[in-house]
Amino acid sequence: MNKKLTSILLASTMVLSLGLTACGGEKTPTTESKAPTTESQAPVEPAGKGKIAYIVGNLGDKSFNDSGERGMETLRSEGWDVKTIETGDASNADKYNDYIRDALEQGYEYLVASSTYTGNFLEIAPEYPDQKFLVFDDSPDLTGHDNVSYIAYAQNEGSYLVGMMAAGMSETGTVAVNVGMENPVINDFVTGFIEGVKAKDPNCKVVTAACGSWSDPVIMKNLCLDQQRNNNADVFYQVAGGSGDGLFEAAMETGTWAIGVDSDQYQTYKDSANPEKADVILTSMLKEVGNSFIAFFHQVEAGEAVWGQGVTLGLADNAVGYVDNAFFQEMVPQELRDEMAGVADKVKSGELKIKSYFDFASEAEYMDYVNAAK
Amino acid sequence: MSIDWVAFIADAIRLSTPLIFAALAALICRQAGMFNMGLEGMILWSALGAVICAHYSGSMWIGLLGGIAVGLVSGLIIAFASISGKADLYLTCIAFNLAATGGTVFVMYLLTGEKSTTAGAFRSYQIPNLGPDTPIIGGLFKLIEKIPVIGRIISGQSLLTWLALLSVVLVWVLLKKTRLGLRIRAVGENPHAAESVGISVPKVGYVSFSICGVMTGLSGAFLSMSFVTFFMKGMANGRGYIGLSAQNMANGEPIGSALASLLFGFCQELSTTMKNQTTFPTEFLEMIPYAATIIALGITGMLAIRRRRRVESGQAAAKEE
């Protein structure tokens, strides 16, 4: 009796654990394979323009991935056949190649994925020369990859503007930028921010710290409290994914300001169950991933030569920017807002070039730069 | 730039709170002869359970009770599988942790449509911090705050931090001074011997896992309802395992385990402060709490070996005589 029970229990635990971990990825390959049959039954798709597979970790991040999904939504309505495939987070990294190959075998002509998948794309792309691969938020070397393209974003430009604002709003003369983990794109955010702060007020200090995880709000909050206490920081910029929610709580607790990232985080909180949390978010630095997809696939549709090369989109392309909402206008002085808009115009026209992480000769040089700003 | 060391200690205690609960949870199971690796998953479920109960009931206290209840139930699930089901405890715990990683996200998605955090969908509730503004005992804190240094450390800590310290004492009393504690230790020492004198080994196992569940429930509730006020996927971030090694360092003693947890909390706070105040590379600083774990385990292991050798050599000498 007991043995039977054990085996049933063990089996159910295993099934449950497998099933539930897979739920993190939401759409498993099994549901994927059903797709072709439903397609053949439903040929009423408005004049199919092409089949796109959008590969993301998880939707629901309220920023990056969701912004991309909104772009894909628009493309869907324009007649593209877009499928979003969620692969789960980094703990599923060993299955990334399988997801990508699955999509390729199902006949998706265009595969779109973020920098997380750059390595996988570059590895697999040569085996499928007729299908195309688009990497976004990364700028890999595409020599020898004629069917790959990339979209990178000038996050340094958007961060520069919010950096100016941070310096202008700080009363203590110290601001902070806290990231999830350090990587080239994230370091580019930091570089732009420090540049902006220093441009507005050369004496303003910038503390930079990495929380070490994209999902540890506890440590993030602790970091901010420490910065508020010991460094006297009073404006906090988060580039930390989920951990960033800890930063907003710290700002609320200490009566300081926060700056959001990727999407309009003020609006997200205003529409949520905790609207009072929004009232510390002066603005958010925007990264319009979705818009860049729409623009890219319009180019593809027009038959422009986009493959084998990449583009970096910035303020001039409306791919990055900051949120200019009522709260921002109420809290930030007119003068400062005009200054930000003026600088934005200068960057757009090419008159002002913002320093980027990619301009540093070495990591050590960047580290010196960050430490000098402290 | 000057570091406020008093606030540093207060924050270190705050960061230690979930670790103390986790260490107590681990040590109850260990005293009963079971190595519970499922703490991580139990904490995660409790953290989610707490915010769900708080949101739907509209009451922070029901949220806290909910977190404890979820911890209790998850402890009983592991106990059922390993005690009644005779499944291997390690495998059950690993399966439980994996199920928790995805399962919490799944449940969160079902209830809120979110896959990362409940920060937007659920109303935030915070278990109160005890300070001069607290009703009834506020006056006491007004006096305490006047004490230099200590006053600032003591005032403003979460109710759960106080509960953690109280739990250390309670667990010590339970293990050392009560019949149940004696039975738990007897079963842990030698289950067959305990059985031969009429102690129900399974029953003691279930009771230990229940107490363990309550402790992980408090640990989870502290993460999602005190330090921050929302649940986020994977927010336990290894705290269950750190608690496990804290009790290991202290050989399953309540007070030693709490001190070991404080050491880890202190290391986490040290890494935080050093990230902000020094120019050490982040990756190195992030290593501190975990490196401290390994070093501490190594040292306590070495001490244990040395003690055993001394006993053995004593025995050998006694034989020769």
XYZ file of C-alpha atoms in Angstrom:
695
model
C 0.000 0.000 0.000
C 2.709 2.373 1.065
C 4.879 1.624 -1.939
C 2.032 2.266 -4.307
C 1.333 5.554 -2.630
C 4.977 6.508 -2.857
C 5.197 5.836 -6.549
C 1.995 7.729 -7.250
C 3.195 10.635 -5.177
C 6.640 10.707 -6.724
C 5.214 10.518 -10.208
C 2.745 13.298 -9.545
C 5.390 15.496 -7.944
C 7.613 15.079 -10.971
C 4.824 15.732 -13.436
C 3.757 18.739 -11.428
C 7.247 20.159 -11.201
C 7.910 19.652 -14.897
C 4.544 20.998 -15.851
C 4.770 23.991 -13.598
C 8.318 24.961 -14.510
C 7.290 24.761 -18.126
C 4.444 27.109 -17.329
C 7.078 29.743 -16.783
C 7.595 29.431 -20.507
C 3.828 29.455 -20.984
C 3.735 28.126 -24.521
C 5.442 24.760 -24.668
C 6.621 23.189 -27.898
C 3.627 20.820 -27.766
C 1.180 23.635 -28.251
C 3.499 25.078 -30.838
C 3.274 22.040 -33.098
C -0.464 22.497 -33.380
C 0.035 25.778 -35.153
C 0.531 24.564 -38.735
C -2.712 22.541 -38.720
C -4.816 25.438 -37.518
C -3.238 27.608 -40.160
C -4.190 25.321 -43.027
C -7.758 25.336 -41.763
C -7.863 29.103 -41.582
C -6.563 30.625 -44.804
C -8.580 33.813 -44.262
C -5.505 35.663 -42.936
C -5.443 39.054 -44.680
C -2.914 38.761 -47.504
C -0.049 37.070 -45.608
C 2.990 39.326 -45.739
C 5.332 36.885 -44.026
C 5.687 34.717 -41.003
C 7.464 36.172 -37.982
C 8.409 34.310 -34.819
C 9.003 36.663 -31.881
C 11.083 34.827 -29.298
C 11.088 36.251 -25.778
C 11.859 35.029 -22.275
C 8.543 35.971 -20.716
C 5.925 38.510 -21.537
C 4.524 40.542 -18.672
C 7.730 42.396 -17.795
C 5.855 45.680 -18.262
C 8.744 47.029 -20.246
C 11.074 45.593 -22.828
C 9.374 42.379 -23.956
C 5.895 43.821 -23.669
C 6.886 46.840 -25.747
C 8.100 44.436 -28.434
C 4.836 42.532 -28.209
C 2.844 45.736 -28.805
C 4.856 46.288 -31.967
C 4.144 42.744 -33.042
C 0.453 43.362 -32.341
C 0.502 46.212 -34.836
C 2.322 44.073 -37.392
C -0.321 41.370 -36.903
C -3.059 43.837 -37.717
C -1.140 44.818 -40.831
C -1.317 41.268 -42.107
C 1.904 39.708 -40.863
C 1.579 36.276 -39.361
C 3.326 36.750 -36.014
C 3.737 34.118 -33.376
C 5.144 34.954 -29.943
C 7.153 32.160 -28.389
C 8.007 32.393 -24.696
C 11.049 30.375 -23.761
C 11.259 31.061 -20.040
C 14.156 32.693 -18.260
C 17.846 31.856 -18.226
C 17.281 28.593 -16.356
C 15.867 27.315 -19.651
C 18.870 28.489 -21.685
C 19.743 24.947 -22.733
C 16.428 24.748 -24.593
C 16.766 28.047 -26.480
C 18.247 26.366 -29.547
C 15.368 23.858 -29.608
C 12.776 26.630 -29.544
C 14.553 28.423 -32.369
C 14.920 25.287 -34.501
C 11.264 24.399 -33.859
C 10.214 27.784 -35.175
C 12.484 27.438 -38.204
C 11.168 23.964 -39.012
C 7.623 25.286 -38.794
C 8.465 27.625 -41.639
C 8.769 30.968 -39.900
C 10.691 33.199 -42.311
C 11.701 35.888 -39.811
C 12.917 35.193 -36.320
C 13.088 38.096 -33.897
C 14.782 37.910 -30.493
C 16.672 40.061 -28.031
C 20.371 40.113 -27.194
C 19.857 37.105 -24.910
C 19.601 34.963 -28.039
C 22.369 36.566 -30.117
C 24.694 33.611 -29.664
C 21.992 31.113 -30.565
C 21.024 33.059 -33.682
C 24.583 33.409 -34.937
C 25.145 29.701 -34.352
C 22.022 28.526 -36.131
C 21.677 31.143 -38.887
C 24.268 29.617 -41.289
C 22.275 26.359 -41.304
C 19.138 28.113 -42.536
C 20.364 30.555 -45.186
C 16.856 31.179 -46.571
C 15.378 32.295 -43.292
C 16.151 35.635 -41.666
C 17.154 36.511 -38.141
C 16.707 39.838 -36.372
C 18.523 40.511 -33.101
C 17.429 43.566 -31.151
C 19.138 45.445 -28.342
C 22.539 44.190 -29.410
C 25.116 44.994 -32.056
C 26.998 41.791 -32.868
C 29.597 41.451 -35.599
C 27.644 40.255 -38.628
C 30.576 39.399 -40.907
C 29.626 36.261 -42.796
C 26.018 36.374 -41.634
C 24.069 37.640 -44.639
C 20.721 36.583 -43.225
C 21.081 38.278 -39.850
C 20.332 41.864 -38.941
C 20.337 43.806 -35.698
C 18.626 46.789 -34.121
C 20.547 48.497 -31.335
C 19.247 51.421 -29.324
C 21.059 54.554 -28.277
C 20.039 54.160 -24.632
C 22.849 56.580 -23.800
C 20.898 59.398 -25.498
C 17.698 58.800 -23.529
C 19.657 58.315 -20.314
C 21.534 61.554 -20.960
C 18.284 63.509 -20.867
C 16.978 61.916 -17.671
C 20.476 62.384 -16.214
C 20.169 66.118 -16.846
C 16.825 66.092 -15.129
C 18.197 64.115 -12.170
C 20.975 66.644 -11.654
C 18.476 69.494 -11.971
C 16.071 67.971 -9.451
C 18.650 66.886 -6.899
C 18.859 69.103 -3.840
C 21.728 67.247 -2.221
C 23.957 67.186 -5.273
C 24.096 63.393 -5.415
C 22.092 61.074 -7.631
C 22.221 57.302 -8.096
C 21.837 54.859 -10.948
C 21.212 51.265 -9.925
C 21.300 48.413 -12.397
C 20.367 44.740 -12.249
C 23.566 43.305 -13.634
C 26.377 44.841 -15.611
C 26.548 44.170 -19.342
C 27.463 46.378 -22.313
C 23.917 47.624 -22.953
C 23.335 48.374 -19.269
C 26.710 50.102 -19.016
C 25.627 52.266 -21.936
C 22.612 53.414 -19.888
C 24.960 54.298 -17.048
C 27.402 56.133 -19.310
C 24.670 58.275 -20.826
C 23.212 59.031 -17.406
C 26.525 60.111 -15.918
C 27.212 62.251 -19.000
C 23.851 63.961 -18.608
C 24.293 64.602 -14.902
C 27.771 66.050 -15.411
C 26.621 68.192 -18.325
C 23.923 69.767 -16.201
C 25.974 70.097 -13.035
C 29.664 69.115 -13.062
C 29.706 69.035 -9.264
C 26.808 66.610 -8.939
C 27.940 63.152 -7.860
C 26.642 59.892 -9.332
C 26.674 56.670 -7.330
C 26.430 53.520 -9.422
C 25.647 50.086 -8.054
C 24.555 46.719 -9.381
C 22.010 44.721 -7.437
C 23.274 41.413 -8.836
C 19.900 40.140 -9.955
C 16.972 41.236 -12.100
C 14.552 39.909 -9.492
C 15.841 40.803 -6.029
C 13.892 43.901 -4.949
C 15.000 43.352 -1.343
C 18.682 43.896 -2.108
C 17.806 46.758 -4.456
C 15.834 48.551 -1.762
C 18.674 47.999 0.665
C 21.143 49.484 -1.829
C 19.017 52.602 -2.242
C 18.528 53.091 1.488
C 22.289 52.881 1.918
C 22.854 55.419 -0.861
C 20.296 57.766 0.611
C 21.851 57.510 4.052
C 25.564 57.461 3.351
C 25.850 59.261 0.018
C 22.897 61.586 0.438
C 21.495 60.572 -2.929
C 18.012 61.920 -3.610
C 17.237 60.953 -7.214
C 17.370 57.262 -8.174
C 17.426 55.901 -11.721
C 16.652 52.214 -12.077
C 17.840 50.016 -14.928
C 17.139 46.797 -13.110
C 14.043 45.049 -14.473
C 12.009 43.555 -11.634
C 14.470 44.627 -8.949
C 13.557 48.206 -9.846
C 10.293 47.909 -7.899
C 12.444 47.822 -4.775
C 13.973 51.135 -5.823
C 10.553 52.775 -6.077
C 9.676 51.577 -2.572
C 12.930 52.976 -1.234
C 12.176 56.329 -2.870
C 8.727 56.301 -1.317
C 10.077 55.482 2.114
C 12.795 58.127 2.061
C 10.840 60.842 0.263
C 13.185 60.953 -2.710
C 12.633 60.831 -6.474
C 12.858 57.890 -8.838
C 13.222 57.546 -12.600
C 11.740 54.546 -14.410
C 13.018 52.769 -17.455
C 11.927 51.208 -20.777
C 8.224 52.054 -20.490
C 6.081 54.661 -18.723
C 6.341 53.258 -15.209
C 4.437 56.191 -13.714
C 1.402 55.204 -15.761
C 1.854 51.522 -14.953
C 1.677 52.266 -11.239
C -1.073 54.880 -11.594
C -3.261 52.237 -13.237
C -2.403 49.631 -10.621
C -3.732 48.674 -7.205
C -1.112 50.964 -5.600
C -1.469 54.310 -7.398
C 0.342 56.183 -4.617
C 3.568 54.407 -5.603
C 3.545 56.301 -8.889
C 4.046 59.621 -7.171
C 7.801 59.223 -6.832
C 8.404 58.519 -10.529
C 9.271 61.824 -12.174
C 9.671 60.328 -15.611
C 10.798 57.162 -17.348
C 13.471 56.749 -19.957
C 11.742 55.083 -22.888
C 13.001 52.407 -25.198
C 10.439 51.932 -27.945
C 11.248 48.389 -28.968
C 7.833 47.877 -30.543
C 8.089 50.945 -32.784
C 11.470 49.804 -34.031
C 9.994 46.437 -35.085
C 7.246 48.149 -37.023
C 9.739 50.407 -38.804
C 12.044 47.478 -39.543
C 9.393 45.257 -41.069
C 8.087 48.141 -43.137
C 11.578 48.326 -44.599
C 11.522 44.571 -45.203
C 8.166 44.923 -46.931
C 9.511 47.708 -49.132
C 12.291 45.367 -50.193
C 15.099 47.448 -48.744
C 18.452 45.828 -48.144
C 18.429 45.333 -44.395
C 20.066 41.947 -43.944
C 23.700 41.404 -43.123
C 23.859 44.796 -41.403
C 22.501 46.557 -38.382
C 21.193 49.917 -37.278
C 21.419 51.900 -34.067
C 18.267 53.868 -33.364
C 18.249 56.876 -31.096
C 16.350 60.029 -30.273
C 16.220 61.028 -33.924
C 14.299 57.845 -34.745
C 11.952 58.211 -31.749
C 13.284 54.879 -30.533
C 14.415 56.315 -27.199
C 13.171 59.259 -25.192
C 11.524 60.187 -21.908
C 7.979 60.399 -20.641
C 6.541 63.905 -20.780
C 3.314 63.544 -18.792
C 1.293 65.789 -16.499
C 3.154 64.677 -13.371
C 6.490 65.421 -15.009
C 5.266 68.842 -16.057
C 3.942 69.558 -12.591
C 7.053 68.504 -10.699
C 9.902 69.491 -12.991
C 10.433 73.254 -13.467
C 9.629 74.686 -16.884
C 13.210 75.852 -17.314
C 14.633 72.379 -16.843
C 12.065 70.839 -19.154
C 12.895 73.349 -21.876
C 16.565 72.614 -21.438
C 15.937 68.899 -21.844
C 13.852 69.454 -24.959
C 16.535 71.753 -26.346
C 19.265 69.185 -25.841
C 17.035 66.483 -27.336
C 16.714 68.607 -30.481
C 20.460 69.090 -30.626
C 21.031 65.335 -30.386
C 18.404 64.709 -33.043
C 20.012 67.123 -35.449
C 23.392 65.544 -34.854
C 24.806 68.730 -33.359
C 25.502 67.019 -30.052
C 26.976 63.561 -29.811
C 26.546 61.701 -26.530
C 29.372 59.596 -25.216
C 28.602 55.896 -25.255
C 29.944 52.867 -23.399
C 31.104 51.579 -26.757
C 33.437 54.586 -27.038
C 35.562 53.348 -24.145
C 38.747 51.605 -25.143
C 38.527 49.073 -22.347
C 36.402 47.929 -19.447
C 39.001 49.331 -17.061
C 38.642 52.767 -18.602
C 34.874 52.565 -18.107
C 35.281 51.482 -14.483
C 37.567 54.455 -13.854
C 34.972 56.727 -15.421
C 32.174 55.358 -13.199
C 34.301 55.530 -10.063
C 35.378 59.084 -10.830
C 31.726 60.158 -10.864
C 31.122 58.888 -7.309
C 30.996 60.257 2.233
C 30.745 58.951 5.752
C 29.229 55.646 6.639
C 26.483 55.562 9.235
C 27.545 52.426 11.094
C 24.597 52.448 13.473
C 22.144 52.319 10.587
C 24.432 49.728 9.037
C 23.852 47.405 11.986
C 20.113 48.099 11.975
C 19.953 47.184 8.279
C 22.084 44.101 8.797
C 19.585 42.898 11.404
C 16.767 43.624 8.995
C 18.448 41.579 6.245
C 19.099 38.776 8.746
C 15.457 38.392 9.739
C 14.384 36.056 6.905
C 17.627 34.117 7.375
C 16.981 33.622 11.101
C 13.521 32.214 10.385
C 14.965 29.988 7.670
C 17.727 28.749 9.959
C 15.209 27.960 12.717
C 13.037 26.123 10.198
C 16.037 24.104 9.066
C 17.198 23.268 12.553
C 13.849 21.929 13.768
C 13.907 19.432 10.908
C 17.519 18.649 11.523
C 16.940 17.997 15.205
C 14.307 15.500 14.109
C 16.915 13.859 11.885
C 15.791 15.306 8.549
C 17.753 17.604 6.277
C 15.100 19.845 4.734
C 16.359 21.306 1.486
C 12.870 22.413 0.509
C 13.086 25.651 2.517
C 13.725 27.728 -0.569
C 10.492 26.612 -2.193
C 8.567 26.864 1.064
C 9.678 30.473 1.544
C 8.709 31.301 -2.022
C 5.217 29.842 -1.652
C 4.749 31.612 1.693
C 5.805 34.955 0.266
C 3.228 34.568 -2.495
C 0.587 33.205 -0.118
C 0.986 36.208 2.168
C 0.365 38.833 -0.516
C -2.553 36.871 -1.980
C -4.288 36.538 1.392
C -3.602 40.168 2.272
C -4.953 41.419 -1.039
C -8.152 39.389 -1.091
C -8.961 39.863 2.580
C -7.876 43.481 2.673
C -6.132 42.812 5.949
C -2.425 42.668 6.586
C -2.912 40.303 9.549
C -4.814 37.785 7.476
C -2.007 38.093 4.955
C 0.517 37.219 7.628
C -1.601 34.288 8.808
C -2.039 33.231 5.180
C 1.709 33.209 4.670
C 2.142 31.073 7.771
C -0.652 28.741 6.657
C 0.894 28.317 3.216
C 4.266 27.583 4.828
C 2.590 25.051 7.093
C 0.836 23.321 4.214
C 3.973 23.186 2.111
C 5.864 21.704 5.066
C 3.150 19.072 5.442
C 3.303 18.243 1.725
C 7.018 17.475 1.995
C 6.404 15.584 5.238
C 3.620 13.540 3.659
C 5.789 12.598 0.689
C 8.831 11.670 2.729
C 7.288 10.247 5.929
C 4.035 8.626 4.827
C 5.034 8.173 1.217
C 8.571 7.070 2.134
C 9.881 9.052 -0.836
C 13.501 10.128 -0.684
C 13.590 13.410 1.243
C 16.264 15.019 -0.941
C 14.451 14.224 -4.169
C 11.154 15.433 -2.734
C 12.741 18.688 -1.679
C 14.411 19.245 -5.046
C 11.136 18.515 -6.814
C 9.349 20.842 -4.409
C 11.799 23.690 -5.051
C 11.536 23.278 -8.811
C 7.763 23.168 -8.573
C 7.822 26.330 -6.481
C 9.945 28.247 -9.009
C 7.445 27.710 -11.788
C 4.375 27.122 -9.648
C 4.452 30.488 -7.919
C 4.663 32.223 -11.298
C 1.819 30.049 -12.563
C -0.454 30.870 -9.626
C 0.476 34.550 -9.856
C -0.391 34.493 -13.563
C -3.737 32.815 -12.915
C -4.699 35.415 -10.326
C -3.243 38.593 -11.776
C -2.245 37.952 -15.386
C 1.284 39.033 -14.434
C 4.342 36.867 -14.714
C 6.948 38.889 -12.914
C 5.555 40.697 -9.899
C 2.366 41.443 -7.997
C 3.531 45.028 -7.405
C 0.903 46.420 -9.751
C -1.963 43.978 -9.420
C -2.140 43.500 -5.667
C -2.604 46.153 -3.033
C 0.530 46.516 -0.897
C 0.408 45.814 2.809
C 3.264 46.271 5.226
C 3.575 44.568 8.570
C 4.261 47.452 10.943
C 7.675 48.477 12.131
C 7.809 49.041 15.869
C 8.830 52.555 16.802
C 7.643 55.639 18.687
C 4.517 55.838 16.502
C 3.342 52.355 17.420
C 0.162 52.393 19.522
C 0.348 51.255 23.161
C 4.094 50.504 23.286
C 5.119 53.651 21.419
C 6.000 55.395 24.662
C 8.497 52.689 25.469
C 10.241 53.258 22.147
C 10.376 56.982 22.840
C 12.448 56.132 25.880
C 14.548 53.546 24.044
C 15.350 56.012 21.284
C 17.074 58.198 23.829
C 19.708 55.531 24.436
C 22.655 56.354 22.206
C 23.502 53.883 19.401
C 21.361 50.999 20.703
C 18.212 53.123 20.565
C 18.524 53.730 16.845
C 19.186 50.070 16.167
C 16.227 48.833 18.171
C 13.651 51.413 17.142
C 11.993 51.017 13.764
C 12.610 47.309 13.304
C 9.802 45.225 11.854
C 7.425 43.365 14.149
C 8.651 40.235 12.396
C 12.255 40.965 13.370
C 11.163 40.981 17.006
C 9.237 37.809 16.350
C 12.360 36.247 14.869
C 14.328 36.955 18.033
C 11.454 35.670 20.136
C 11.302 32.543 17.982
C 14.946 31.811 18.705
C 14.139 31.717 22.410
C 10.935 29.748 21.874
C 12.672 27.156 19.730
C 15.454 26.848 22.292
C 12.888 26.316 25.069
C 10.965 23.872 22.909
C 14.012 21.751 22.177
C 15.693 21.881 25.552
C 12.883 22.209 28.077
C 9.804 20.457 26.771
C 8.751 16.839 26.289
C 8.076 17.420 22.617
C 11.570 18.834 22.176
C 13.078 15.832 23.894
C 11.111 13.545 21.575
C 12.183 15.496 18.504
C 15.818 15.194 19.553
C 15.401 11.525 20.448
C 13.970 10.751 17.030
C 16.772 12.713 15.395
C 19.388 10.915 17.444
C 18.128 7.423 16.792
C 14.640 6.777 15.397
C 14.716 3.076 16.188
C 15.581 3.636 19.805
C 12.867 6.296 20.044
C 10.357 3.933 18.492
C 11.291 1.183 20.910
C 10.237 3.345 23.844
C 6.905 4.111 22.261
C 7.523 7.460 20.515
C 5.640 7.721 17.232
C 8.396 8.643 14.791
C 6.071 9.733 11.961
C 4.075 11.911 14.321
C 7.208 13.682 15.555
C 8.272 14.122 11.928
C 4.968 15.773 11.034
C 5.133 18.048 14.056
C 8.697 19.115 13.159
C 7.712 19.873 9.604
C 4.727 21.890 10.842
C 6.926 24.065 13.041
C 9.374 24.343 10.170
C 6.485 25.429 7.926
C 5.427 28.170 10.340
C 9.002 29.499 10.390
C 9.324 29.534 6.591
C 5.910 31.198 6.465
C 7.211 34.048 8.610
C 10.355 34.216 6.508
C 8.339 34.493 3.299
C 5.931 37.026 4.789
C 8.869 39.174 5.861
C 10.161 39.274 2.277
C 6.858 40.117 0.605
C 5.087 42.096 3.329
C 7.779 43.841 5.285
C 11.035 44.510 3.517
C 9.216 45.123 0.267
C 5.467 44.961 -0.144
C 4.938 42.764 -3.171
C 5.801 39.314 -4.434
C 8.317 38.857 -7.215
C 9.207 35.622 -8.948
C 12.236 33.961 -7.400
C 12.347 36.549 -4.616
C 13.690 34.032 -2.076
C 16.972 34.311 -3.994
C 18.804 31.579 -2.106
C 17.784 32.709 1.389
C 16.483 29.237 2.194
C 19.844 27.711 1.400
C 21.698 30.341 3.397
C 19.461 29.575 6.382
C 20.238 25.909 5.909
C 23.960 26.491 6.042
C 23.584 28.859 9.012
C 22.048 26.067 11.099
C 24.686 23.684 9.763
C 27.430 25.978 11.000
C 25.950 26.012 14.473
C 25.346 22.288 14.479
C 21.594 22.731 14.829
C 21.736 24.889 17.963
C 19.097 27.667 17.959
C 21.191 30.490 19.375
C 24.256 29.625 17.333
C 22.110 29.384 14.193
C 20.657 32.811 14.839
C 24.152 34.229 15.307
C 25.282 32.568 12.075
C 22.259 34.091 10.298
C 23.222 37.482 11.684
C 26.713 36.944 10.283
C 25.262 36.313 6.825
C 22.948 39.305 7.128
C 25.937 41.364 8.144
C 27.871 40.100 5.091
C 24.974 41.006 2.792
C 24.806 44.485 4.253
C 28.577 44.788 4.005
C 28.438 43.888 0.330
C 25.688 46.494 -0.184
C 27.621 49.234 1.539
C 30.871 48.379 -0.194
C 29.146 48.494 -3.576
C 28.173 52.077 -2.874
C 31.159 53.314 -0.920
C 34.143 51.592 -2.484
C 35.394 50.923 -5.974
C 35.732 47.152 -5.656
C 34.306 45.264 -8.629
C 30.636 44.370 -8.066
C 31.168 40.719 -8.884
C 33.701 40.419 -6.113
C 31.400 42.078 -3.596
C 28.471 39.892 -4.557
C 30.593 36.928 -3.634
C 30.982 38.047 0.013
C 27.890 36.426 1.601
C 28.470 33.170 -0.243
C 32.213 33.106 0.258
C 31.523 33.726 3.939
C 29.197 30.702 3.892
C 31.888 28.437 2.475
C 34.630 29.750 4.744
C 32.421 29.520 7.826
C 31.340 25.985 6.961
C 34.968 25.061 6.361
C 36.075 26.457 9.710
C 33.247 24.868 11.692
C 33.899 21.583 9.877
C 37.575 21.731 10.765
C 36.783 22.502 14.402
C 34.404 19.550 14.517
C 37.058 17.248 13.085
C 39.660 18.482 15.546
C 37.268 17.946 18.449
C 36.509 14.414 17.278
C 40.219 13.640 16.897
C 40.859 14.850 20.399
C 38.081 12.624 21.737
C 39.377 9.692 19.702
C 42.965 10.151 20.856
C 41.690 10.367 24.416
C 39.832 7.126 23.963
C 42.903 5.486 22.441
C 45.015 6.665 25.362
C 42.449 5.314 27.793
C 42.565 1.922 26.084
C 46.368 1.717 26.284
C 46.264 2.343 29.966
